[in-house]
CSV table of C-alpha atoms and ligand atoms in Angstrom, one decimal:
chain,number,residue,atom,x,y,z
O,134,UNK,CA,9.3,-21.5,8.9
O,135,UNK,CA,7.0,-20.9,6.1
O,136,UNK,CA,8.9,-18.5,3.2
O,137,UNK,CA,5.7,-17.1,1.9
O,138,UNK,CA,2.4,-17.4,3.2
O,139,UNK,CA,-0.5,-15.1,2.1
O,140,UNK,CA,-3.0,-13.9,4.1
O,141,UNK,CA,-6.4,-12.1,2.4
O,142,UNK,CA,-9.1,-10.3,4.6
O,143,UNK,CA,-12.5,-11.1,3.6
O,144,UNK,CA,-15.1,-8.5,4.2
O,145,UNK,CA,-18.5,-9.8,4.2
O,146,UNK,CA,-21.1,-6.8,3.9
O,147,UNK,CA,-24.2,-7.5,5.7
O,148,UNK,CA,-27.0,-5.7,7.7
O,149,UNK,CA,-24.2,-5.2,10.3
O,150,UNK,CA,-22.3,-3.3,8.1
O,151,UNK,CA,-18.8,-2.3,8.5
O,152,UNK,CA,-19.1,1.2,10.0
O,153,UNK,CA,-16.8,4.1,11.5
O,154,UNK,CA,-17.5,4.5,14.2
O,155,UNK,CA,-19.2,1.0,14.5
O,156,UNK,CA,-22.6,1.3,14.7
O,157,UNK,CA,-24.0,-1.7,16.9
O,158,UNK,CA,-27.4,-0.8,16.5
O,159,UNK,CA,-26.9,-1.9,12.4
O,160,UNK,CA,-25.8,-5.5,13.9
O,161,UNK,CA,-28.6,-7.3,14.8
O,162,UNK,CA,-28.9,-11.2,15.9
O,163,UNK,CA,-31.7,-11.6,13.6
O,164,UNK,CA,-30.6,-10.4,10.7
O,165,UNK,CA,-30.8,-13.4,8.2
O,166,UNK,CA,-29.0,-13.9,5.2
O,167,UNK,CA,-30.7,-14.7,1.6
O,168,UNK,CA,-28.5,-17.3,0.4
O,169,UNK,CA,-30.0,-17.5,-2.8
O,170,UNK,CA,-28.9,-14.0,-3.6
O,171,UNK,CA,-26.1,-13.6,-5.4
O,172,UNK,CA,-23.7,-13.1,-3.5
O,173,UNK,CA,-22.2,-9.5,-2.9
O,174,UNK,CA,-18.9,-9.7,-4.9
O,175,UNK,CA,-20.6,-10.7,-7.9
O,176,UNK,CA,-20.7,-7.7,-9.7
O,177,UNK,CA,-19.6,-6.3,-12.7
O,178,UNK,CA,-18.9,-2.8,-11.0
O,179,UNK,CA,-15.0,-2.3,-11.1
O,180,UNK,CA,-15.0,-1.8,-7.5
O,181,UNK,CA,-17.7,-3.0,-5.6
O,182,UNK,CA,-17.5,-1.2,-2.3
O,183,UNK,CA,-18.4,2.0,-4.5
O,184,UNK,CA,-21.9,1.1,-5.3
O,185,UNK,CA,-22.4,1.6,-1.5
O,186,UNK,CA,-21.5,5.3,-1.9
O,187,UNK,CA,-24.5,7.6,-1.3
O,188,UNK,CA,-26.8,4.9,0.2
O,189,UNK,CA,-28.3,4.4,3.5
O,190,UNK,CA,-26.1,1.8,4.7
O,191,UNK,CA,-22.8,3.4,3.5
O,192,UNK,CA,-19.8,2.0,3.8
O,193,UNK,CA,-16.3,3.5,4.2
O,194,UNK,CA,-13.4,1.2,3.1
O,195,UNK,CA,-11.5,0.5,6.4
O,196,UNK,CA,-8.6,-0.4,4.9
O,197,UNK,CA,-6.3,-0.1,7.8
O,198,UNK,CA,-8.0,-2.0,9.7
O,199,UNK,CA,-7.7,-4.9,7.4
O,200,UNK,CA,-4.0,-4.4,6.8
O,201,UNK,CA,-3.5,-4.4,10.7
O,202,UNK,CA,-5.4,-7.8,11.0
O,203,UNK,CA,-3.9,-9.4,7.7
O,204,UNK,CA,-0.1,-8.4,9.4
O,205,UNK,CA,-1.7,-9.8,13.1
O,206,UNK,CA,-2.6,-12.6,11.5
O,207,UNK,CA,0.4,-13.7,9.2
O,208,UNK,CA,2.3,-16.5,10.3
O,209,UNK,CA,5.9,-14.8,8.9
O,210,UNK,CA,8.4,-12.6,10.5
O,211,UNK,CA,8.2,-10.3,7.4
O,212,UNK,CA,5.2,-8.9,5.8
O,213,UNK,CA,4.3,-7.2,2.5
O,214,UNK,CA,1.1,-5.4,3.0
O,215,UNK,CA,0.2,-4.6,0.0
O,216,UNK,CA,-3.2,-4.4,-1.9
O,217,UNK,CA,-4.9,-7.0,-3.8
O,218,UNK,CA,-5.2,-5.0,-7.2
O,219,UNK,CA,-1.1,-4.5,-6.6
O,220,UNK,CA,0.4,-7.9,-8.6
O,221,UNK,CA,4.3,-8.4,-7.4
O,222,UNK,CA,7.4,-9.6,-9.8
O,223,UNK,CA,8.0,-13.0,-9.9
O,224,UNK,CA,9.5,-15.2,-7.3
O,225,UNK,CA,9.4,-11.6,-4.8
O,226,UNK,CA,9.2,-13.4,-1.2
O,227,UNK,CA,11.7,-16.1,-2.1
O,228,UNK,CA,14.0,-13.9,-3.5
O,229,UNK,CA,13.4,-11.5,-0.4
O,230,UNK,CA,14.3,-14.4,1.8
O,231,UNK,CA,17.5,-15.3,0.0
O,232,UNK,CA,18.9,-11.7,0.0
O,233,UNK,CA,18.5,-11.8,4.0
O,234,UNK,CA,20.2,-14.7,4.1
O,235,UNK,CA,22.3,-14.0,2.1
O,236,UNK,CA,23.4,-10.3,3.9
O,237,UNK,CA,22.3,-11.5,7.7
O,238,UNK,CA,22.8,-7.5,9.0
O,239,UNK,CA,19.6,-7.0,6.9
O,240,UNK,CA,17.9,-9.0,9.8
O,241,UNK,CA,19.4,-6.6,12.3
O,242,UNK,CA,16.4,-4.6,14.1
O,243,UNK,CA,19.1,-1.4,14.5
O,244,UNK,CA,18.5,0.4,12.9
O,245,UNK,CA,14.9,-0.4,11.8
O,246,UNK,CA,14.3,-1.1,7.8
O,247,UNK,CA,11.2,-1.1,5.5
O,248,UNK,CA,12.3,-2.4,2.0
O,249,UNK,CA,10.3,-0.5,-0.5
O,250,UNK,CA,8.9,-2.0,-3.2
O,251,UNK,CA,7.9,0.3,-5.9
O,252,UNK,CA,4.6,0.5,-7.7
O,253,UNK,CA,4.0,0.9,-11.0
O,254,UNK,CA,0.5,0.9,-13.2
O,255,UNK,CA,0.3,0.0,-16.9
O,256,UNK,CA,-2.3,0.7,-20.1
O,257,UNK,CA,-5.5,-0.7,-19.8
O,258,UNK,CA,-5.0,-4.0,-22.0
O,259,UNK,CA,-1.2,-4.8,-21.4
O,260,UNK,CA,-0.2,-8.1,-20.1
O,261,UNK,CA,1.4,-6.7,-16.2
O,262,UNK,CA,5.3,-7.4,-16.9
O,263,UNK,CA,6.4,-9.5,-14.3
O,264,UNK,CA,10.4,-8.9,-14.3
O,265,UNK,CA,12.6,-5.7,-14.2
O,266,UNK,CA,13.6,-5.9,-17.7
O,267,UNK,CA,9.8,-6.3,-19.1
O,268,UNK,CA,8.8,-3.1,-17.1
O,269,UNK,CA,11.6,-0.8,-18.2
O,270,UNK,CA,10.2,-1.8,-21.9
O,271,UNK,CA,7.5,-0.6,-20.8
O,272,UNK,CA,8.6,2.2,-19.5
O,273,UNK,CA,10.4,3.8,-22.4
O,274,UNK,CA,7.4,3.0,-24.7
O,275,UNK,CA,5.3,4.7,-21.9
O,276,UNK,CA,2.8,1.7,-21.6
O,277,UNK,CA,3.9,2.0,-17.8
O,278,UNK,CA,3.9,4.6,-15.6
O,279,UNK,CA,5.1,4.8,-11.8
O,280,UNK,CA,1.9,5.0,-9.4
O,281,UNK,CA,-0.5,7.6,-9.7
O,282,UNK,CA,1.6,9.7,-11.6
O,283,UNK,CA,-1.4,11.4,-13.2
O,284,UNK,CA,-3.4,11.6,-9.9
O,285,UNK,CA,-0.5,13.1,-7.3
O,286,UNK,CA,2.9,12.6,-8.4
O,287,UNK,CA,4.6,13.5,-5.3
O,288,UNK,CA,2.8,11.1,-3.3
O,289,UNK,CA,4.8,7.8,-5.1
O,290,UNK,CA,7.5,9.7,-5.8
O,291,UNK,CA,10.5,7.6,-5.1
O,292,UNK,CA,14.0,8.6,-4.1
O,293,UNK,CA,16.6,8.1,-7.2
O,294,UNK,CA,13.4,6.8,-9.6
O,295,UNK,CA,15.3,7.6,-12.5
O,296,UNK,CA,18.3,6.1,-11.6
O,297,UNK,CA,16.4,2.7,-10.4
O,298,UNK,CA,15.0,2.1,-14.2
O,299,UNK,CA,18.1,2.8,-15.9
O,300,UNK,CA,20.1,0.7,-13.8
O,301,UNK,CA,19.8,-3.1,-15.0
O,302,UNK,CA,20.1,-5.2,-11.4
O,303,UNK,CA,23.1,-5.8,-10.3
O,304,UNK,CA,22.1,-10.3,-10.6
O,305,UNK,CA,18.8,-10.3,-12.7
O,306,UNK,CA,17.8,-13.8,-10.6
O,307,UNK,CA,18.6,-12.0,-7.3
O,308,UNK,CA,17.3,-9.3,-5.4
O,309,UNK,CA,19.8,-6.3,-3.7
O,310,UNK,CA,19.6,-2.9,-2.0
O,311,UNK,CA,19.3,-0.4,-4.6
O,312,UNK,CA,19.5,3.0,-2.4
O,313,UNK,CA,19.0,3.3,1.6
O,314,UNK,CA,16.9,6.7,1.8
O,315,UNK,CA,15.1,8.7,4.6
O,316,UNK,CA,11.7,10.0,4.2
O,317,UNK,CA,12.5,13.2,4.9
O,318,UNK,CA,12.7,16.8,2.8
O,319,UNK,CA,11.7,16.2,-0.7
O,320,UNK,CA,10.2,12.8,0.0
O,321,UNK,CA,8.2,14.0,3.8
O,322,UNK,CA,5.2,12.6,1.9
O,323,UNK,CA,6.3,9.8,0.4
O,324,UNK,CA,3.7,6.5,1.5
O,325,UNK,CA,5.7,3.6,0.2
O,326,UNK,CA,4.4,-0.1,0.3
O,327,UNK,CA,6.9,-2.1,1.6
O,328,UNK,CA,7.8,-5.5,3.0
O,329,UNK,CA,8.2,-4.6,7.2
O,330,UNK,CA,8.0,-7.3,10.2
O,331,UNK,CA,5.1,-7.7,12.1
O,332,UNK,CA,6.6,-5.7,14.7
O,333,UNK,CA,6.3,-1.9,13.1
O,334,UNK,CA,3.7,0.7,14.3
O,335,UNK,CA,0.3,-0.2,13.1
O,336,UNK,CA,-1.7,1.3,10.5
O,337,UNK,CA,-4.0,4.0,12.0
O,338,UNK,CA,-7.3,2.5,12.1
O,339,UNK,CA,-9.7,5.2,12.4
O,340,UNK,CA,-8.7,6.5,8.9
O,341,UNK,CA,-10.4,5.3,5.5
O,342,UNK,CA,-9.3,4.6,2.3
O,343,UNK,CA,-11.8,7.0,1.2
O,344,UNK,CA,-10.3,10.1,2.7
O,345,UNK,CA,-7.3,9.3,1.5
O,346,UNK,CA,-3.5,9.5,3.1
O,347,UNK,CA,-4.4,6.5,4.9
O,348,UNK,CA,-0.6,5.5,5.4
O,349,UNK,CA,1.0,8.7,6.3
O,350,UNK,CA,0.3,8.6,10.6
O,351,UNK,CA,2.5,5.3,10.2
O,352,UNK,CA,4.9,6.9,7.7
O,353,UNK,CA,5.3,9.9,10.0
O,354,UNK,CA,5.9,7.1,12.7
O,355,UNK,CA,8.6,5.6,11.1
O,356,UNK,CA,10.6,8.6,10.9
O,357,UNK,CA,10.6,9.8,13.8
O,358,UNK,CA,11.8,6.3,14.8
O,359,UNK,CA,14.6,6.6,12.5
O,360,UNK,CA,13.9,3.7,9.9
O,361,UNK,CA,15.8,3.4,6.9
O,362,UNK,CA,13.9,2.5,2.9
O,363,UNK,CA,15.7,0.7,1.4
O,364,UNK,CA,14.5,0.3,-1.8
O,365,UNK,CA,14.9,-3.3,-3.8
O,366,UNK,CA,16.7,-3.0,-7.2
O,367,UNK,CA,14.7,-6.0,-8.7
O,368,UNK,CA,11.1,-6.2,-7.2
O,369,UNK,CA,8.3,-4.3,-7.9
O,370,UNK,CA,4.3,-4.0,-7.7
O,371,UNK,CA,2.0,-3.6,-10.3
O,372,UNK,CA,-1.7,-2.2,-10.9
O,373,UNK,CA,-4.1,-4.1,-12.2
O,374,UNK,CA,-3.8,-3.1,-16.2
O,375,UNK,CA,-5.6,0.7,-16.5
O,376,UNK,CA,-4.2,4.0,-16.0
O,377,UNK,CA,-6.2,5.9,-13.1
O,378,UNK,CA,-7.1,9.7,-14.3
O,379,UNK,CA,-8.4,12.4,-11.8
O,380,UNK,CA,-11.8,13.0,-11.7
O,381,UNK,CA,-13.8,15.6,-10.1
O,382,UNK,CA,-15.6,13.4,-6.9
O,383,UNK,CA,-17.3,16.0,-4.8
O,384,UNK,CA,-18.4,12.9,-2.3
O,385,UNK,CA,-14.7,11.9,-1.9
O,386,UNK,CA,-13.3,15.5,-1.7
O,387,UNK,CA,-15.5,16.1,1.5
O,388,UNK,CA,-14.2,12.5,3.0
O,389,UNK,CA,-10.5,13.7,2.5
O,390,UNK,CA,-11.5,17.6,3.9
O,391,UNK,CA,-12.9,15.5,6.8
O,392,UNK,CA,-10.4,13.0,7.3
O,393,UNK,CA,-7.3,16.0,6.5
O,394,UNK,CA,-8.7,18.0,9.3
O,395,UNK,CA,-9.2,15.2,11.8
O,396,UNK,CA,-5.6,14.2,11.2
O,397,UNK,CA,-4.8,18.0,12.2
O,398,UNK,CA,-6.7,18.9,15.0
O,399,UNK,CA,-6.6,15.1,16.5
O,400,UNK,CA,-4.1,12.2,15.3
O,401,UNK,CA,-1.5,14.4,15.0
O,402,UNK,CA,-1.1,15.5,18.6
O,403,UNK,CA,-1.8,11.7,19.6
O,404,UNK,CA,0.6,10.9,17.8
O,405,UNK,CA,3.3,13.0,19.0
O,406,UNK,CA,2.6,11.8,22.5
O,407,UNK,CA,3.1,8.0,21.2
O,408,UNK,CA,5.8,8.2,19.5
O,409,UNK,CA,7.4,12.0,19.7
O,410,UNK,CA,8.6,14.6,17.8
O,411,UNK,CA,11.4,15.2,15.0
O,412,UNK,CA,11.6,18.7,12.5
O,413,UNK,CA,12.0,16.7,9.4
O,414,UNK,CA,8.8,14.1,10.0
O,415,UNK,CA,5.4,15.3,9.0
O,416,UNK,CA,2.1,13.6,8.1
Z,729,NAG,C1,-23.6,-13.7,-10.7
Z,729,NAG,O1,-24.3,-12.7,-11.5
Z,729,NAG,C2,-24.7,-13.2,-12.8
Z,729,NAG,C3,-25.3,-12.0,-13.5
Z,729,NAG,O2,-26.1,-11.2,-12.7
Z,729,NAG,C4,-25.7,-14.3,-12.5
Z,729,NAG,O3,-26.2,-14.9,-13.8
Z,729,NAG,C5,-25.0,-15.5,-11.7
Z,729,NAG,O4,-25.9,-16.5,-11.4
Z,729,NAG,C6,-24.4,-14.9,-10.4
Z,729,NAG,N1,-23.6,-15.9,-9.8
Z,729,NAG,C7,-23.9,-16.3,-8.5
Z,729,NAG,C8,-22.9,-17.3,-7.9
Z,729,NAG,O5,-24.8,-15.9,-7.9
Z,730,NAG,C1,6.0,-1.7,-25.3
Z,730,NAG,O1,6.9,-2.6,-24.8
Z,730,NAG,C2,6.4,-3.9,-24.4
Z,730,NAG,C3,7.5,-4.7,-23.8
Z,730,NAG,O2,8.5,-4.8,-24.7
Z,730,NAG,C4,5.8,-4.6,-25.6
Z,730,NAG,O3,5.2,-5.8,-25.3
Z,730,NAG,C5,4.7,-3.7,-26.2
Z,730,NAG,O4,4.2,-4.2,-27.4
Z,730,NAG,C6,5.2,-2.3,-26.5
Z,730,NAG,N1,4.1,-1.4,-26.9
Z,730,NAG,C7,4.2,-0.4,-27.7
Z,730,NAG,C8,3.0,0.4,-28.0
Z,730,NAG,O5,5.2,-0.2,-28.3
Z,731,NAG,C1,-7.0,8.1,-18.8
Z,731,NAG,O1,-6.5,9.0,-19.8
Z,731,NAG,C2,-5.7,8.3,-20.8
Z,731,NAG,C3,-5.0,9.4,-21.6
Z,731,NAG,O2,-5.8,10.6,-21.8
Z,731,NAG,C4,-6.7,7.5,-21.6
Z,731,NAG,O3,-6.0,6.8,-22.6
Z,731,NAG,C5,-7.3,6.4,-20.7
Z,731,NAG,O4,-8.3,5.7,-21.4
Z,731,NAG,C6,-8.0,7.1,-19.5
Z,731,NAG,N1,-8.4,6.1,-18.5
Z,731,NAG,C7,-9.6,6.0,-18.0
Z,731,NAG,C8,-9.8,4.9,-17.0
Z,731,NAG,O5,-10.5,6.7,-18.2
């Protein structure tokens, strides 16, 4: 068994597009492909899939859709589906694999697990730290920040965050279980990346990045299935080097009105009837 394997989902934008619904029409047999072009990821944009935005052939990230086929597709028992801009600590997936073995009842499927990995982002121009110790540095000279802080800081807000960067781990070559938490009351909208099996609920695929709470129809699945986060005392993600700020996006703010009101008036009742119903769950 393979300790680590990664898996990356290509897109390759062409005339047939990568639509929602899809749009067969678009996908043509003849469509024929300059390859003396340069090709479509050579681009200085920061993110390429926005110079799509307001043209013809726009294109919605469908980012669940490639984190359903990347966890399909892995050739692991455990998965960390995570995002390639997010850089992991050092030595993360053997570590991982040496704290299961080394505490077999994490491998129990009762009750089920996610271990949450946090996410941090750091100044435009820092060197990403790669171990605990580097990041609290970072931390308390406030060159690193946890996720989005400036954007939504209850969406990454993480239960006992504090705590978590003033406690040193507990073996600084090992990883443990820092805190076993619920997402329930103050953290119902907490979307956490973390490392699952490829036997949790998938990602819903009809939603985009775009519009935004793209993980919260699994996270509300989760709960009401009872899993426990338990959140790793010495791994951790981080950004690629930039701190995001808001900006006013009247294009994406209509996505995310869109998306938020189909997740109302549609996925949420389907999802009820897939997986039930519990108070304390909400998407
Ligand atoms: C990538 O873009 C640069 C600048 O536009 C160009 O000079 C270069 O040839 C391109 N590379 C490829 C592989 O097309
Ligand atoms: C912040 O801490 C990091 C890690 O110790 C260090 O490399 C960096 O120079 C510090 N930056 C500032 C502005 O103090
Ligand atoms: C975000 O705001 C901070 C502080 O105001 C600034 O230093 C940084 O350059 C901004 N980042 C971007 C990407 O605009």
């Amino acid at each position: 068994m393979p300790f680590a394997a990664h898996t990356y989902t290509l897109i390759f934008l062409g005339k047939c597009g990568l639509a929602f619904p899809p749009a067969p029409a678009l996908c043509s047999r003849k469509s024929q492909v300059d390859c003396s072009e340069s090709p479509p990821w050579n681009t200085t944009e920061p993110s390429f899939r926005k110079t799509t935005k307001g043209t013809a052939e726009q294109i919605l990230y469908p980012i669940n859709i490639l984190r359903n086929v990347a966890i399909e597709s892995a050739t692991t028992h455990y998965v960390l589906p995570s995002d390639i801009e997010l850089y992991p600590s050092d030595n993360l997936a053997p570590m991982f694999i040496d704290m299961v073995l080394r505490h077999p009842m994490l491998m129990n499927a009762e009750p089920p697990k996610a271990f949450v990995v946090s996410i941090y982002e750091v100044k435009e121009g820092t060197e990403p730290p790669r171990r605990k110790s580097e990041l609290v540095e970072m931390l308390r000279n406030e060159t690193a920040l946890p996720f989005h802080k400036t954007i939504c800081p209850t969406c990454h807000h993480v239960p006992k965050a504090q705590e978590w960067t003033n406690e040193a781990p507990r073996d600084p070559e090992q990883l443990n279980v820092f805190h076993v938490a619920q997402r329930e009351g103050d953290f119902k909208n907490w979307e956490p990346i973390f490392i699952g099996t490829r036997f949790d609920p998938p990602y819903e695929e009809t939603l985009t990045w775009e519009g935004q709470k793209d993980k919260r129809t699994q996270m509300y699945a989760l709960c009401v299935l009872g899993y426990r986060f338990l959140i790793l005392d010495n791994a951790f993600l981080v950004h690629k080097p930039g701190i995001k700020n808001y900006t006013i996006d009247t294009w994406r703010d209509g996505l995310v009105a869109e998306q938020n009101h189909y997740i109302s008036t549609f996925l949420t009742s389907r999802l009820v009837s897939i997986y039930g119903q519990k108070e304390e769950c909400t998407i």
